[in-house]
Coordinates of C-alpha atoms in Angstrom, one line a residue:
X1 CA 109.9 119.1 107.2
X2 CA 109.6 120.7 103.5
X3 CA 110.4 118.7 100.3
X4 CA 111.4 119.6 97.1
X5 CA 110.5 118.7 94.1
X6 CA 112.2 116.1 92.8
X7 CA 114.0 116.8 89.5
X8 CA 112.3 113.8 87.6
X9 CA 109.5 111.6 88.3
X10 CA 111.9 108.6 87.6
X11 CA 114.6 109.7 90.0
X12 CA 114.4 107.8 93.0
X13 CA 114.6 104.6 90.3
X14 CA 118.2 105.7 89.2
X15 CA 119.2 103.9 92.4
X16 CA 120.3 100.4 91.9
X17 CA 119.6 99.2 95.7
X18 CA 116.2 100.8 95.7
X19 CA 114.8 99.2 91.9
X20 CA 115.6 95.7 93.4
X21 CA 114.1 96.0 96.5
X22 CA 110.8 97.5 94.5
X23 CA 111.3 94.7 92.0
X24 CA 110.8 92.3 95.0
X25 CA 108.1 94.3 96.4
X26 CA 106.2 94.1 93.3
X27 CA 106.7 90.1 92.8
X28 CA 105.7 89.3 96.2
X29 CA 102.7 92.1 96.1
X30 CA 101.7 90.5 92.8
X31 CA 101.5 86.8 94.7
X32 CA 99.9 88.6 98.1
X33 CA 96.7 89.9 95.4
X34 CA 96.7 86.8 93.4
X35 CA 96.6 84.8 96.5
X36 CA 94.1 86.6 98.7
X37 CA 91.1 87.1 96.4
X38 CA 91.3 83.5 95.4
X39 CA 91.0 82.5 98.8
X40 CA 87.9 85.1 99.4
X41 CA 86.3 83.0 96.1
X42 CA 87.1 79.8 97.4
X43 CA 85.8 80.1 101.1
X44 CA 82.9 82.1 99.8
X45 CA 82.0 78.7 97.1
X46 CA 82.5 76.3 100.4
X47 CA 80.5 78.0 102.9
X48 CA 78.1 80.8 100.4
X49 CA 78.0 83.0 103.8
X50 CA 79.0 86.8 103.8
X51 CA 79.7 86.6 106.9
X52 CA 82.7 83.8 106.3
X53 CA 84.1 86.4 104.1
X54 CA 84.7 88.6 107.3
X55 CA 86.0 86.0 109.1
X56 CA 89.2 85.6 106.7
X57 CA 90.2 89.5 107.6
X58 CA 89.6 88.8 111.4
X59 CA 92.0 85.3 110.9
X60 CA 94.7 87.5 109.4
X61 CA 94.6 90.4 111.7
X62 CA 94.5 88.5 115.3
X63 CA 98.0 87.0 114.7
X64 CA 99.2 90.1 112.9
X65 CA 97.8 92.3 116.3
X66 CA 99.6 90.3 118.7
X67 CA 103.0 90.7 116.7
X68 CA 103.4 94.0 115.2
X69 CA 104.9 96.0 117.8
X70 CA 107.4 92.7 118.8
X71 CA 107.4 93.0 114.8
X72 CA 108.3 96.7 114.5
X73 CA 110.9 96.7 117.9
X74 CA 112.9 93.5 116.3
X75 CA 113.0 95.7 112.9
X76 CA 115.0 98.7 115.4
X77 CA 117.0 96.0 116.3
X78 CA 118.2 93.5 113.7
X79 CA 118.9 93.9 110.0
X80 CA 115.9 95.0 108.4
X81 CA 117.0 93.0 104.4
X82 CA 117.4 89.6 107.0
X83 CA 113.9 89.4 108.7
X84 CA 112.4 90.5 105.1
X85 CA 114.1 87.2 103.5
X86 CA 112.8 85.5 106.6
X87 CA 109.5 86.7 105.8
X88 CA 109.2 86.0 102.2
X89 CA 110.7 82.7 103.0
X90 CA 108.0 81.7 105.4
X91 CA 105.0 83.3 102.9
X92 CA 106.1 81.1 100.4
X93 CA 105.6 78.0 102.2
X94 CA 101.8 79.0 103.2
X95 CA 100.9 79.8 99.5
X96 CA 102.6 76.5 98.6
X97 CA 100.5 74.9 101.4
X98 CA 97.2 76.2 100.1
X99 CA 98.5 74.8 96.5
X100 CA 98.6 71.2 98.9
X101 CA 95.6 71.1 100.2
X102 CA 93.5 72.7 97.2
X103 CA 95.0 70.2 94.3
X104 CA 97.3 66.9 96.5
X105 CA 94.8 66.6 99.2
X106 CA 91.4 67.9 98.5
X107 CA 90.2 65.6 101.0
X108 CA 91.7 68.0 103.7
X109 CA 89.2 70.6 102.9
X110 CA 86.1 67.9 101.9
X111 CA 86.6 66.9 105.7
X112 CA 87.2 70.0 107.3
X113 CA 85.7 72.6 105.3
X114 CA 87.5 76.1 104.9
X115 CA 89.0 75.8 108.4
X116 CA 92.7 74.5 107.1
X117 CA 92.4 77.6 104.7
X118 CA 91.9 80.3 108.0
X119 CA 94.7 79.0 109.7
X120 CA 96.9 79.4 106.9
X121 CA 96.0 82.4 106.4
X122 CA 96.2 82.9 110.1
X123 CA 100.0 82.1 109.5
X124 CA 100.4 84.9 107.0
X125 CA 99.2 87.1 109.2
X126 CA 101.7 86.3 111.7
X127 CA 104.4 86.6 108.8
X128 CA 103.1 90.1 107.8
X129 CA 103.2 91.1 111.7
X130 CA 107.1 91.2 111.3
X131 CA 107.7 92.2 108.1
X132 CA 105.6 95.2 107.2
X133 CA 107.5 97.1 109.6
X134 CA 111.1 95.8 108.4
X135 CA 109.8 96.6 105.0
X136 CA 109.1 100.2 105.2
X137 CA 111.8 100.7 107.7
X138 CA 114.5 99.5 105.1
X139 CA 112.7 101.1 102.3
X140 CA 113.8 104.8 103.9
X141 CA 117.4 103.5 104.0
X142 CA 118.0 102.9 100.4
X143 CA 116.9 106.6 99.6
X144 CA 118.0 110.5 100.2
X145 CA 115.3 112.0 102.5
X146 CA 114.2 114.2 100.1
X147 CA 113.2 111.7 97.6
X148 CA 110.9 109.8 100.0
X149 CA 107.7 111.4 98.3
X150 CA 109.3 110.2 95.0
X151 CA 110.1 106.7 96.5
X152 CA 106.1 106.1 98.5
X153 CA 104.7 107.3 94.7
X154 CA 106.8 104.7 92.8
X155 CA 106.3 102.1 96.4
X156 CA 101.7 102.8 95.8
X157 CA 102.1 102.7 91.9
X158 CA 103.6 99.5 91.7
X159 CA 101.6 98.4 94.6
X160 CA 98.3 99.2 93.0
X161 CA 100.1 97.8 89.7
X162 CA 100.3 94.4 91.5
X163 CA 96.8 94.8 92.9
X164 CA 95.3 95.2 89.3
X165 CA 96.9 92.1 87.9
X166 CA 97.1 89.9 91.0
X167 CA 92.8 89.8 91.0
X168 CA 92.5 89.6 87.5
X169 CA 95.0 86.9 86.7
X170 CA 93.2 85.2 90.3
X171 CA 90.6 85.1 88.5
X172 CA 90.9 84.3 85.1
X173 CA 92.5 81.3 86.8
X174 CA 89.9 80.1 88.8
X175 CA 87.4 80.6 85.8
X176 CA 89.7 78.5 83.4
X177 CA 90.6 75.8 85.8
X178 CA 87.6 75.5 88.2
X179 CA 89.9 75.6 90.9
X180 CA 92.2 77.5 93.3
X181 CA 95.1 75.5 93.3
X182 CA 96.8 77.4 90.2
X183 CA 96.3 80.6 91.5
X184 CA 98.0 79.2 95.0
X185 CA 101.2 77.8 92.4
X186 CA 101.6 81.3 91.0
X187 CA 101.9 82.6 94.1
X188 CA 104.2 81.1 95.9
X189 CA 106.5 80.9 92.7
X190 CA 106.1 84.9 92.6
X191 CA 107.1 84.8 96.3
X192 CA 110.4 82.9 95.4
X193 CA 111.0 85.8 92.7
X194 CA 110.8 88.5 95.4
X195 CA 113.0 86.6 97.6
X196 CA 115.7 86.4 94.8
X197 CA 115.5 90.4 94.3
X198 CA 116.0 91.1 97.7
X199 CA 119.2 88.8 98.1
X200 CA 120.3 91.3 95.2
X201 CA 120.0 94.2 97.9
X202 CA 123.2 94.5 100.7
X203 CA 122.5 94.5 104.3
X204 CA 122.3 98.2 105.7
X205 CA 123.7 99.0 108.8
X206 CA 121.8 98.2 112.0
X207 CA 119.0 100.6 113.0
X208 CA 120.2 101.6 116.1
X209 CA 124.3 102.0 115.4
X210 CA 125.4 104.9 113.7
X211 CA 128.9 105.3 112.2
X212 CA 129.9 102.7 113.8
X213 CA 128.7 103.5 117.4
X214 CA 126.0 101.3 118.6
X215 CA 123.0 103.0 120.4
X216 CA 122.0 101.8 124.1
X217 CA 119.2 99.1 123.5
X218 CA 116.2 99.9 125.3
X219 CA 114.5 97.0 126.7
X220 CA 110.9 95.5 125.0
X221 CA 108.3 97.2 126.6
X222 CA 110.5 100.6 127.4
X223 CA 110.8 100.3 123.2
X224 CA 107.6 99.9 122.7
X225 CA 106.4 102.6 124.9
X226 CA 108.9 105.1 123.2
X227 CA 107.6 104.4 119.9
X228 CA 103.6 104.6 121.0
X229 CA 104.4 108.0 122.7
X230 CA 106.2 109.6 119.5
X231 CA 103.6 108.7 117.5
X232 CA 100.7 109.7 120.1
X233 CA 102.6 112.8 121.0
X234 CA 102.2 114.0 117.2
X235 CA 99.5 115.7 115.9
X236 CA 100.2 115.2 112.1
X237 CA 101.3 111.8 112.6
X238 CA 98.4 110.2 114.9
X239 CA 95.3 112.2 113.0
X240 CA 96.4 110.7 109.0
X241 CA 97.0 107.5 110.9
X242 CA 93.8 107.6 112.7
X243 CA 92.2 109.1 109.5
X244 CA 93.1 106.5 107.5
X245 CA 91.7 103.6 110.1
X246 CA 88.3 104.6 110.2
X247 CA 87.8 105.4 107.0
X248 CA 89.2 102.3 105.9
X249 CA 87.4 100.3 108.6
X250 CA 84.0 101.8 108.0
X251 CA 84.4 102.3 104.0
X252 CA 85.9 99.4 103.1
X253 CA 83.6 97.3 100.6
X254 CA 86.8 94.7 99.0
X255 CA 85.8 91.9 102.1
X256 CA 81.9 91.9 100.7
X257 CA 83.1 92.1 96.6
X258 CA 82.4 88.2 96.1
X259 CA 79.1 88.4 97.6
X260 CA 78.4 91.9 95.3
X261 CA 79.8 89.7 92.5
X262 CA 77.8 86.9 93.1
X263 CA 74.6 88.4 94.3
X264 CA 74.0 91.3 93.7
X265 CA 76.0 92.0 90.0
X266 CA 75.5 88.3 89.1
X267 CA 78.9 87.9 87.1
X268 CA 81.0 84.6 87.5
X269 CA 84.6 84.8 88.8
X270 CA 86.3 86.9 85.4
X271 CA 83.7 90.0 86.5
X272 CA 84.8 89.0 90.3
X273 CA 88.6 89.6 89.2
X274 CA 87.4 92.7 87.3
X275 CA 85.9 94.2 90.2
X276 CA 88.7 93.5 92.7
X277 CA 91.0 94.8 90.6
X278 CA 89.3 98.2 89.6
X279 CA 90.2 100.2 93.0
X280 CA 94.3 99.1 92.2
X281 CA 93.3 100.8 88.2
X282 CA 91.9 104.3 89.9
X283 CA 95.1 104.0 92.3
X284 CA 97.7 103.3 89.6
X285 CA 96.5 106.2 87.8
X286 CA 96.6 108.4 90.7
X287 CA 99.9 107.4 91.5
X288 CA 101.1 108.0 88.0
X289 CA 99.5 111.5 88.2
X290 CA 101.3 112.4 91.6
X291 CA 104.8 111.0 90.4
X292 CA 104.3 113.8 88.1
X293 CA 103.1 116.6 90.8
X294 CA 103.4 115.0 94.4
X295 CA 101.0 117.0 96.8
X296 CA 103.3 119.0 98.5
X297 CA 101.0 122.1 98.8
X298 CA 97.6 122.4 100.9
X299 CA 98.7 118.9 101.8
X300 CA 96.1 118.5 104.9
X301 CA 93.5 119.6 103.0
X302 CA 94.0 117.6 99.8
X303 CA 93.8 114.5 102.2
X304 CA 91.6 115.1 104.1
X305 CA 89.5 115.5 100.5
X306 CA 90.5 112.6 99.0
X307 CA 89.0 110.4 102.1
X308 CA 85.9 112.1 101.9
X309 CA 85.7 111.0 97.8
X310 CA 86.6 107.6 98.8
X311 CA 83.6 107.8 101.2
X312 CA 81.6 109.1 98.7
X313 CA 82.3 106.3 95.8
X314 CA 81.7 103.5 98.7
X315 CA 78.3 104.7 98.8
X316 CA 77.6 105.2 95.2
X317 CA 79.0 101.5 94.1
X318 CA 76.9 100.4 97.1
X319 CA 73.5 101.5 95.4
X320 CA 75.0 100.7 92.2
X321 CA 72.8 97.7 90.1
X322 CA 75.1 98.2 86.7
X323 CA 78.7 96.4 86.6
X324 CA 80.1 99.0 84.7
X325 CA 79.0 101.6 87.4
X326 CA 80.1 99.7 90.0
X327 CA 83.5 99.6 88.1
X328 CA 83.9 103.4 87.8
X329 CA 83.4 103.6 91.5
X330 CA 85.2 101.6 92.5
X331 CA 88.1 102.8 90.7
X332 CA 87.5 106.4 92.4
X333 CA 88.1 104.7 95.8
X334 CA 91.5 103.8 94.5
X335 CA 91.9 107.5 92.7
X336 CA 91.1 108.8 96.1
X337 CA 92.6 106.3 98.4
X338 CA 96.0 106.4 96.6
X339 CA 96.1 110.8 97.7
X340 CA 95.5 109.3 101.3
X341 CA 98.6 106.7 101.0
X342 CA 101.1 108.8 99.6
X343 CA 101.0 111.4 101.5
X344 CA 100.4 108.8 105.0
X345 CA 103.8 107.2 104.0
X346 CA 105.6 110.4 103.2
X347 CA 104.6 112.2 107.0
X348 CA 105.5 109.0 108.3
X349 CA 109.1 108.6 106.8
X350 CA 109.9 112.5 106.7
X351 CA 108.7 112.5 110.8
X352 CA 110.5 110.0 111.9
X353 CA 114.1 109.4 113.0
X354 CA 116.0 106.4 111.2
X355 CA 116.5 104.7 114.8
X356 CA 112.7 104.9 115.4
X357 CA 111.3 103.6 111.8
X358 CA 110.9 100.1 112.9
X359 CA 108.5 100.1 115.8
X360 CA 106.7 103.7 114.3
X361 CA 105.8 101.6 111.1
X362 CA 104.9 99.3 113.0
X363 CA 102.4 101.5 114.6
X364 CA 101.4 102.7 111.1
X365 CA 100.9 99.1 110.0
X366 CA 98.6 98.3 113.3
X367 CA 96.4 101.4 112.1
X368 CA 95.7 100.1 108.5
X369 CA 96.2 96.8 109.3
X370 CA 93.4 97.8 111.9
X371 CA 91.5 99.2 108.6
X372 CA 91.7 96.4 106.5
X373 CA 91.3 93.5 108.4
X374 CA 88.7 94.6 111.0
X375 CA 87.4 96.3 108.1
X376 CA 86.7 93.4 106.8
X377 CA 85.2 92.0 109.8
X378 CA 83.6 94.6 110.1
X379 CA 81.9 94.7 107.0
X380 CA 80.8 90.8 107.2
X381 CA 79.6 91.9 111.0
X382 CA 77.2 94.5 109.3
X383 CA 76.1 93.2 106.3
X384 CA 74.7 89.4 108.3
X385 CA 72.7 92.3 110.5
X386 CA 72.1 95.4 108.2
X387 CA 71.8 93.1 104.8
X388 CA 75.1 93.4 102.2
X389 CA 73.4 97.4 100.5
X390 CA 72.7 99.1 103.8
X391 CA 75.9 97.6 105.5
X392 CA 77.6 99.5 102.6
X393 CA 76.1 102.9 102.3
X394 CA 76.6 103.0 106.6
X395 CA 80.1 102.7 105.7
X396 CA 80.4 104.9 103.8
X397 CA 78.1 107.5 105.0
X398 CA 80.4 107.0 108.5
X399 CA 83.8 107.7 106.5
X400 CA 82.5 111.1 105.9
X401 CA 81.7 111.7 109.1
X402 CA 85.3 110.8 110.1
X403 CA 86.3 113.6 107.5
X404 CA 84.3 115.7 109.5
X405 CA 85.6 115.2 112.8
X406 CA 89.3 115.3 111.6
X407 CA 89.1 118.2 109.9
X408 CA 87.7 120.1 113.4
X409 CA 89.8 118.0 116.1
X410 CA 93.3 118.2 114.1
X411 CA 93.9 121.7 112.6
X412 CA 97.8 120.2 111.8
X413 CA 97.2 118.3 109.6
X414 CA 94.3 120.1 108.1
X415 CA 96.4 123.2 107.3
X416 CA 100.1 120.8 107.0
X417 CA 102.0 121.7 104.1
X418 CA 104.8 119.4 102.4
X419 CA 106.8 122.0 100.9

């Protein structure tokens, strides 16, 4: 499973198919991280409870749980570019939605409170349940093999790109209007953008027919199975997965950043958007380093590093009383978090067979949607009991511990090389 180095860190953009498909990647990314912040601000203004906060990763991931492996077995199935324009489609409506209820019909949320705003979000997570899989699943077919380092450097970069802007522009919104419902515009015209890129890109050919033969279609749960016992069968695959998860879940902070803002900080919704964006600004520059020299050496151990500095920051920014501080560290959980993404979604595409992509990513996408989600739960859980600091630095502090235990339990991928 070796990779070479590519021959320029702009290679895997000299393909037509693949620059459309990121352009529409970044456009709807952009709208996702202009969209979701907003709505942590907003909720957090209606109801001023931490705990609230929590509850809009636990509205997400619930849908998203019970359709990500239907999600990822559809994606073997059916044409991957289809159920993405689907997808995109359907996202656009919920941001235009939120734009409804926030500016047209305040009314909705003076009567009900935020509860209109968790079931749309609800809705997105249902979206996202079918196509994260069909995304990185289709992402695989547009480029050589050996490229896919190249291609998940260039997928993070402009990933964190969007996640740098999308806060910041959230916010600047909110602070210049007073209001959501701009933010909410912006993103469901950015979805409609997205959409129009990935009508650019041609239909592949079905998962699961090769040259023109069609594979024997296994039924739902026989699928399903089959994908849960490659992935559980493999050493490399399962611990990064797993890995990832609970460091994620325990060392996550972004759920609690309004109440940090608000609270703790006490900067109005521009230091907000600064703060949210700062992880995607330590990330972009880690992906722009590792376009340059991708971590194809002591690969395990470089990861398995990297988690434990994202561990590491989470409890320093967690102590932290200074804004600026607080910046710097969170920017080192994206500086460290991007190692831990690149080289995830490079075991996962170089590991798996074409036919198989859909319902594995799927899998991957239940472990970090697992992460972020829960995390997020997780982190409004601890901080009503353990108080927004301590619910931090026990985050954190339990991410190295995962470090720990992964590094003795999986030898693999602690001594996996790339090249």
């Amino acid at each position: 499973m070796a990779q070479s180095q590519p021959k320029d860190a702009y290679e895997v953009l000299k393909i037509a198919d693949y620059r459309n498909y990121l352009f529409s990647r970044v456009a709807v990314t952009f709208g996702v991280n202009v969209l979701g912040p907003t709505v942590g601000w907003q909720i957090y203004e209606i109801t001023q409870e931490p705990f609230a906060l929590g509850l809009i990763g636990l509205a997400e991931f619930l849908p998203f749980l019970l359709v990500t492996l239907i999600g990822g077995y559809i994606a073997d199935i059916f044409d991957r570019r289809k159920i993405m324009i689907t997808c995109i489609s359907l996202y656009t409506i919920c941001a235009f939605s939120l734009y409804l209820i926030t500016h047209q019909f305040p009314e909705v949320l003076n009567e009900y409170g935020a509860t209109p705003i968790y079931l749309i979000i609800g809705l997105t997570g249902l979206i996202r349940g079918f196509m994260s899989p069909a995304q990185t699943a289709f992402a695989a077919q547009l480029v050589p093999p050996q490229l896919y380092t190249n291609a998940t450097t260039w997928n993070t970069m402009t990933w964190q790109l969007s996640s740098i802007g999308g806060p910041a522009v959230g916010g600047l919104l909110c602070a210049t209007s007073h209001s959501a419902w701009p933010s909410y515009a912006l993103a469901a015209a950015l979805a409609m953008t997205g959409l129009g890129f990935i009508l650019l890109v041609p239909s592949k050919h079905a998962p699961q027919q090769t040259e023109g033969k069609k594979m024997p279609r296994e039924g739902f749960l026989v699928s399903v199975r089959t994908g849960l016992d490659f992935v559980f069968k493999n050493q490399i695959i399962l611990a990064s997965l797993a890995l990832d998860m609970f460091a994620v879940l325990f060392g996550g902070a972004i759920a609690l950043l309004p109440a940090f803002a608000k609270d703790v900080l006490e900067v109005g919704p521009e230091g907000f958007g600064a703060l949210r964006a700062a992880p995607a600004v330590g990330a972009f520059i880690m992906a722009w380093i590792l376009a340059y020299r991708p971590p194809l050496a002591n690969t395990g151990k470089i990861l398995l590093g990297a988690v434990a500095g994202f561990g590491l920051c989470t409890i320093l920014f967690a102590v932290s009383k200074s804004f600026w501080f607080s910046l710097l560290m969170l920017a080192g959980t994206g500086f460290f978090d991007n190692i831990s993404m690149v080289i995830r979604g490079t075991i996962v595409q170089l590991y798996t067979p074409n036919e198989m992509r859909g319902r594995v990513s799927a899998v991957n996408a239940l472990f970090i949607g697992s992460s972020n989600e829960l995390g997020a739960f997780e982190s409004g859980l601890a901080a009503k009991f353990m108080g927004l600091v301590p619910s931090v630095i026990f985050g954190g502090s339990m991410t190295l511990v995962v470090v720990l235990t992964t590094w003795w339990k999986a030898p693999k991928l602690r001594d996996m090389s790339l090249r």
